[in-house]
């Protein structure tokens, strides 16, 4: 699976959009981008995933550049409960074969009141 | 709300003792993972199962760790004998895959916080 690079930490004001970048310059054509987050003292939580089109769900939006070498997770209106470590993970999706997720060090996002 | 249930939530034990952590995956899920998290190493995959069969345990120290799924509703991770370096949070996670399809998301439990003194 391709390696990802994320900034170690970021701050964002409450109510503003939080934009979390992820670099995955060695991504291959069949690799998806997944985002998980881990709130303090809890297990990781799935947020969103995508291949090449932008994706949106009730939690966040995922913007993937056209060359797929980077992506941005957007939390549109950050709240204090969004303070967490956010993990960007790149993974090959295979037919019944590669369910593993390999976590890096992530970005520690702090929402400032 | 369906959730992955782990027991014990917290465990303090002495070096050399056996530790067993248990996980109840979400009902109907057929893929179960064990992860370990430490400050130094972050989140590491120890082992995972599909339909109760072990698929990958390459991340697990073989000499002292063992993982099993006695039935579809129970996964266990055992450490014998335990050592101080095993102190960590152990997460169980589950998901559902069908033949010919890929796992979409996995759901994590709250973790078992282990301290070996």
Tab-separated table of C-alpha atoms in Angstrom:
chain	number	residue	atom	x	y	z
A	1	UNK	CA	0.000	0.000	0.000
A	2	UNK	CA	1.207	3.514	-0.806
A	3	UNK	CA	2.763	5.649	1.901
A	4	UNK	CA	1.012	8.811	3.080
A	5	UNK	CA	2.357	12.051	4.553
A	6	UNK	CA	0.303	14.244	6.875
A	7	UNK	CA	1.193	17.281	8.978
A	8	UNK	CA	1.638	16.217	12.591
A	9	UNK	CA	-0.740	18.825	13.977
A	10	UNK	CA	-3.217	21.536	13.030
A	11	UNK	CA	-5.504	23.985	14.776
A	12	UNK	CA	-8.872	25.212	13.574
A	13	UNK	CA	-11.334	27.687	15.065
A	14	UNK	CA	-14.680	26.317	16.126
A	15	UNK	CA	-17.325	26.826	13.457
A	16	UNK	CA	-14.813	27.173	10.641
A	17	UNK	CA	-13.997	24.572	8.021
A	18	UNK	CA	-11.113	22.275	8.910
A	19	UNK	CA	-9.048	21.240	5.892
A	20	UNK	CA	-6.715	18.325	6.516
A	21	UNK	CA	-4.192	17.571	3.770
A	22	UNK	CA	-2.677	14.236	2.868
A	23	UNK	CA	0.068	13.534	0.384
A	24	UNK	CA	0.139	10.136	-1.349
A	25	UNK	CA	2.362	10.776	-4.341
A	26	UNK	CA	3.091	7.083	-4.951
A	27	UNK	CA	-0.538	6.033	-5.075
A	28	UNK	CA	-1.377	3.508	-7.762
A	29	UNK	CA	-4.477	3.275	-9.891
A	30	UNK	CA	-6.308	0.701	-7.790
A	31	UNK	CA	-5.636	2.274	-4.412
A	32	UNK	CA	-8.369	4.062	-2.495
A	33	UNK	CA	-7.948	6.880	0.003
A	34	UNK	CA	-9.557	6.260	3.399
A	35	UNK	CA	-9.901	8.612	6.347
A	36	UNK	CA	-10.368	7.522	9.944
A	37	UNK	CA	-10.192	9.559	13.119
A	38	UNK	CA	-9.459	8.683	16.716
A	39	UNK	CA	-10.911	10.746	19.500
A	40	UNK	CA	-8.986	10.553	22.746
A	41	UNK	CA	-9.455	7.256	24.608
A	42	UNK	CA	-11.656	5.786	21.869
A	43	UNK	CA	-11.164	3.414	18.975
A	44	UNK	CA	-10.657	4.770	15.464
A	45	UNK	CA	-13.812	5.771	13.583
A	46	UNK	CA	-14.395	5.574	9.847
A	47	UNK	CA	-15.062	8.913	8.158
A	48	UNK	CA	-15.008	8.579	4.383
A	49	UNK	CA	-13.202	7.004	1.442
A	50	UNK	CA	-12.811	7.606	-2.288
A	51	UNK	CA	-10.962	6.596	-5.438
A	52	UNK	CA	-10.802	9.623	-7.713
A	53	UNK	CA	-14.066	11.499	-7.514
A	54	UNK	CA	-14.834	13.872	-4.700
A	55	UNK	CA	-17.009	12.326	-2.020
A	56	UNK	CA	-19.300	13.765	0.623
A	57	UNK	CA	-21.215	12.235	3.487
A	58	UNK	CA	-22.798	13.467	6.680
A	59	UNK	CA	-19.439	13.777	8.408
A	60	UNK	CA	-17.084	15.249	5.845
A	61	UNK	CA	-16.039	15.841	2.266
A	62	UNK	CA	-13.073	14.296	0.522
A	63	UNK	CA	-11.369	16.162	-2.288
A	64	UNK	CA	-8.874	14.157	-4.362
A	65	UNK	CA	-6.656	15.976	-6.854
A	66	UNK	CA	-6.898	15.017	-10.494
A	67	UNK	CA	-3.505	13.295	-10.453
A	68	UNK	CA	-4.561	11.568	-7.209
A	69	UNK	CA	-1.260	12.401	-5.537
A	70	UNK	CA	-2.908	14.286	-2.712
A	71	UNK	CA	-6.244	14.719	-1.024
A	72	UNK	CA	-7.962	16.957	1.510
A	73	UNK	CA	-10.478	16.004	4.143
A	74	UNK	CA	-12.877	18.828	4.885
A	75	UNK	CA	-14.935	19.123	8.045
A	76	UNK	CA	-17.277	21.942	7.011
A	77	UNK	CA	-18.191	23.368	10.419
A	78	UNK	CA	-15.755	22.094	13.006
A	79	UNK	CA	-16.942	21.604	16.567
A	80	UNK	CA	-14.997	20.881	19.743
A	81	UNK	CA	-15.988	17.215	19.375
A	82	UNK	CA	-13.962	17.053	16.157
A	83	UNK	CA	-10.724	17.351	18.145
A	84	UNK	CA	-8.985	14.070	17.312
A	85	UNK	CA	-6.138	12.427	15.437
A	86	UNK	CA	-7.045	12.037	11.759
A	87	UNK	CA	-5.510	9.233	9.728
A	88	UNK	CA	-5.220	9.205	5.964
A	89	UNK	CA	-4.764	5.654	4.675
A	90	UNK	CA	-4.219	4.415	1.155
A	91	UNK	CA	-5.276	0.862	0.447
A	92	UNK	CA	-5.732	-1.452	-2.462
A	93	UNK	CA	-9.249	-2.760	-2.687
A	94	UNK	CA	-9.219	-6.365	-3.761
A	95	UNK	CA	-11.832	-8.974	-4.176
A	96	UNK	CA	-11.931	-10.626	-0.806
A	97	UNK	CA	-8.267	-10.247	-0.182
A	98	UNK	CA	-6.823	-7.230	1.508
A	99	UNK	CA	-8.902	-6.017	4.388
A	100	UNK	CA	-5.977	-4.621	6.345
A	101	UNK	CA	-5.677	-0.951	7.227
A	102	UNK	CA	-2.173	0.355	7.893
A	103	UNK	CA	-2.241	3.431	10.098
A	104	UNK	CA	0.461	6.110	10.010
A	105	UNK	CA	0.993	8.826	12.595
A	106	UNK	CA	-1.906	11.010	11.460
A	107	UNK	CA	-2.686	14.684	12.075
A	108	UNK	CA	-3.667	15.831	15.534
A	109	UNK	CA	-6.452	18.356	14.919
A	110	UNK	CA	-7.327	20.710	17.755
A	111	UNK	CA	-10.488	22.779	17.518
A	112	UNK	CA	-10.092	26.080	19.318
A	113	UNK	CA	-13.159	27.605	21.023
B	1	UNK	CA	-26.489	1.079	18.068
B	2	UNK	CA	-24.479	-1.957	17.005
B	3	UNK	CA	-20.988	-1.889	18.417
B	4	UNK	CA	-17.890	-3.968	18.990
B	5	UNK	CA	-17.645	-4.923	22.647
B	6	UNK	CA	-14.330	-5.544	24.351
B	7	UNK	CA	-13.547	-6.871	27.811
B	8	UNK	CA	-11.861	-6.071	30.078
B	9	UNK	CA	-11.729	-2.330	29.512
B	10	UNK	CA	-8.800	-1.986	31.876
B	11	UNK	CA	-6.388	-4.588	33.207
B	12	UNK	CA	-3.338	-4.294	35.439
B	13	UNK	CA	-1.360	-7.474	35.828
B	14	UNK	CA	2.024	-8.643	36.984
B	15	UNK	CA	4.737	-9.722	34.637
B	16	UNK	CA	4.520	-13.419	33.878
B	17	UNK	CA	0.762	-13.652	34.281
B	18	UNK	CA	-1.582	-14.777	31.533
B	19	UNK	CA	-3.866	-12.140	30.066
B	20	UNK	CA	-6.928	-12.859	27.959
B	21	UNK	CA	-8.791	-10.120	26.129
B	22	UNK	CA	-12.185	-10.796	24.594
B	23	UNK	CA	-14.079	-9.217	21.765
B	24	UNK	CA	-17.658	-9.530	20.603
B	25	UNK	CA	-17.827	-8.338	16.987
B	26	UNK	CA	-20.901	-6.653	15.583
B	27	UNK	CA	-23.543	-9.318	14.907
B	28	UNK	CA	-23.261	-10.553	11.337
B	29	UNK	CA	-19.746	-9.261	10.760
B	30	UNK	CA	-17.411	-11.929	9.406
B	31	UNK	CA	-14.034	-10.165	9.549
B	32	UNK	CA	-12.341	-9.465	12.879
B	33	UNK	CA	-9.108	-7.595	13.560
B	34	UNK	CA	-6.830	-7.166	16.546
B	35	UNK	CA	-4.777	-3.963	16.687
B	36	UNK	CA	-2.356	-2.742	19.342
B	37	UNK	CA	-1.625	0.908	20.045
B	38	UNK	CA	1.357	2.343	21.896
B	39	UNK	CA	2.838	5.820	21.990
B	40	UNK	CA	6.007	4.617	20.306
B	41	UNK	CA	4.573	2.381	17.566
B	42	UNK	CA	1.122	3.814	17.003
B	43	UNK	CA	-1.584	1.472	15.722
B	44	UNK	CA	-0.267	-1.904	14.603
B	45	UNK	CA	-2.225	-4.803	13.167
B	46	UNK	CA	-1.598	-7.976	15.145
B	47	UNK	CA	-3.935	-10.443	13.441
B	48	UNK	CA	-7.186	-10.766	11.574
B	49	UNK	CA	-9.780	-13.405	10.807
B	50	UNK	CA	-12.384	-13.925	8.144
B	51	UNK	CA	-15.227	-16.361	8.806
B	52	UNK	CA	-13.323	-17.386	11.949
B	53	UNK	CA	-10.255	-18.504	9.984
B	54	UNK	CA	-6.981	-16.691	10.696
B	55	UNK	CA	-5.770	-14.849	7.605
B	56	UNK	CA	-2.799	-12.890	8.790
B	57	UNK	CA	-1.032	-12.939	12.121
B	58	UNK	CA	2.340	-11.728	10.904
B	59	UNK	CA	2.204	-8.730	13.236
B	60	UNK	CA	1.856	-10.856	16.338
B	61	UNK	CA	4.766	-12.094	18.475
B	62	UNK	CA	4.292	-15.830	18.079
B	63	UNK	CA	6.045	-16.964	21.185
B	64	UNK	CA	3.668	-15.365	23.670
B	65	UNK	CA	0.608	-14.154	21.787
B	66	UNK	CA	-2.245	-16.211	20.410
B	67	UNK	CA	-5.512	-15.195	18.777
B	68	UNK	CA	-8.563	-17.374	18.222
B	69	UNK	CA	-12.223	-17.213	17.321
B	70	UNK	CA	-13.992	-19.998	19.206
B	71	UNK	CA	-17.236	-18.970	17.523
B	72	UNK	CA	-18.589	-16.197	15.331
B	73	UNK	CA	-19.511	-14.031	18.314
B	74	UNK	CA	-16.234	-14.228	20.220
B	75	UNK	CA	-12.622	-13.427	19.431
B	76	UNK	CA	-9.863	-13.791	22.002
B	77	UNK	CA	-6.318	-12.481	22.270
B	78	UNK	CA	-4.126	-14.180	24.825
B	79	UNK	CA	-0.713	-13.199	26.116
B	80	UNK	CA	1.230	-15.796	28.080
B	81	UNK	CA	3.467	-14.887	29.774
B	82	UNK	CA	2.893	-11.142	29.796
B	83	UNK	CA	5.783	-8.671	29.867
B	84	UNK	CA	5.948	-4.941	30.667
B	85	UNK	CA	6.533	-4.170	26.965
B	86	UNK	CA	3.066	-5.589	26.237
B	87	UNK	CA	1.514	-2.595	28.006
B	88	UNK	CA	-0.689	-0.983	25.382
B	89	UNK	CA	-4.264	-0.472	24.266
B	90	UNK	CA	-5.584	-3.463	22.358
B	91	UNK	CA	-8.369	-2.742	19.897
B	92	UNK	CA	-10.695	-5.215	18.302
B	93	UNK	CA	-12.488	-4.243	15.095
B	94	UNK	CA	-14.984	-5.945	12.849
B	95	UNK	CA	-16.404	-5.618	9.361
B	96	UNK	CA	-18.327	-7.537	6.741
B	97	UNK	CA	-17.099	-8.825	3.390
B	98	UNK	CA	-18.687	-11.004	0.767
B	99	UNK	CA	-16.847	-13.205	-1.678
B	100	UNK	CA	-16.046	-11.052	-4.688
B	101	UNK	CA	-16.455	-7.810	-2.762
B	102	UNK	CA	-14.113	-5.723	-0.708
B	103	UNK	CA	-14.460	-4.677	2.878
B	104	UNK	CA	-15.793	-1.150	3.006
B	105	UNK	CA	-15.385	0.015	6.561
B	106	UNK	CA	-14.351	-1.501	9.844
B	107	UNK	CA	-15.736	-0.650	13.246
B	108	UNK	CA	-13.507	-0.459	16.281
B	109	UNK	CA	-14.246	-1.253	19.885
B	110	UNK	CA	-13.320	0.992	22.791
B	111	UNK	CA	-10.146	-0.951	23.485
B	112	UNK	CA	-8.663	-2.932	26.353
B	113	UNK	CA	-6.110	-0.902	28.281
B	114	UNK	CA	-3.408	-3.282	29.509
B	115	UNK	CA	-0.683	-2.434	31.997
B	116	UNK	CA	1.895	-5.074	32.859
B	117	UNK	CA	3.983	-4.239	35.932
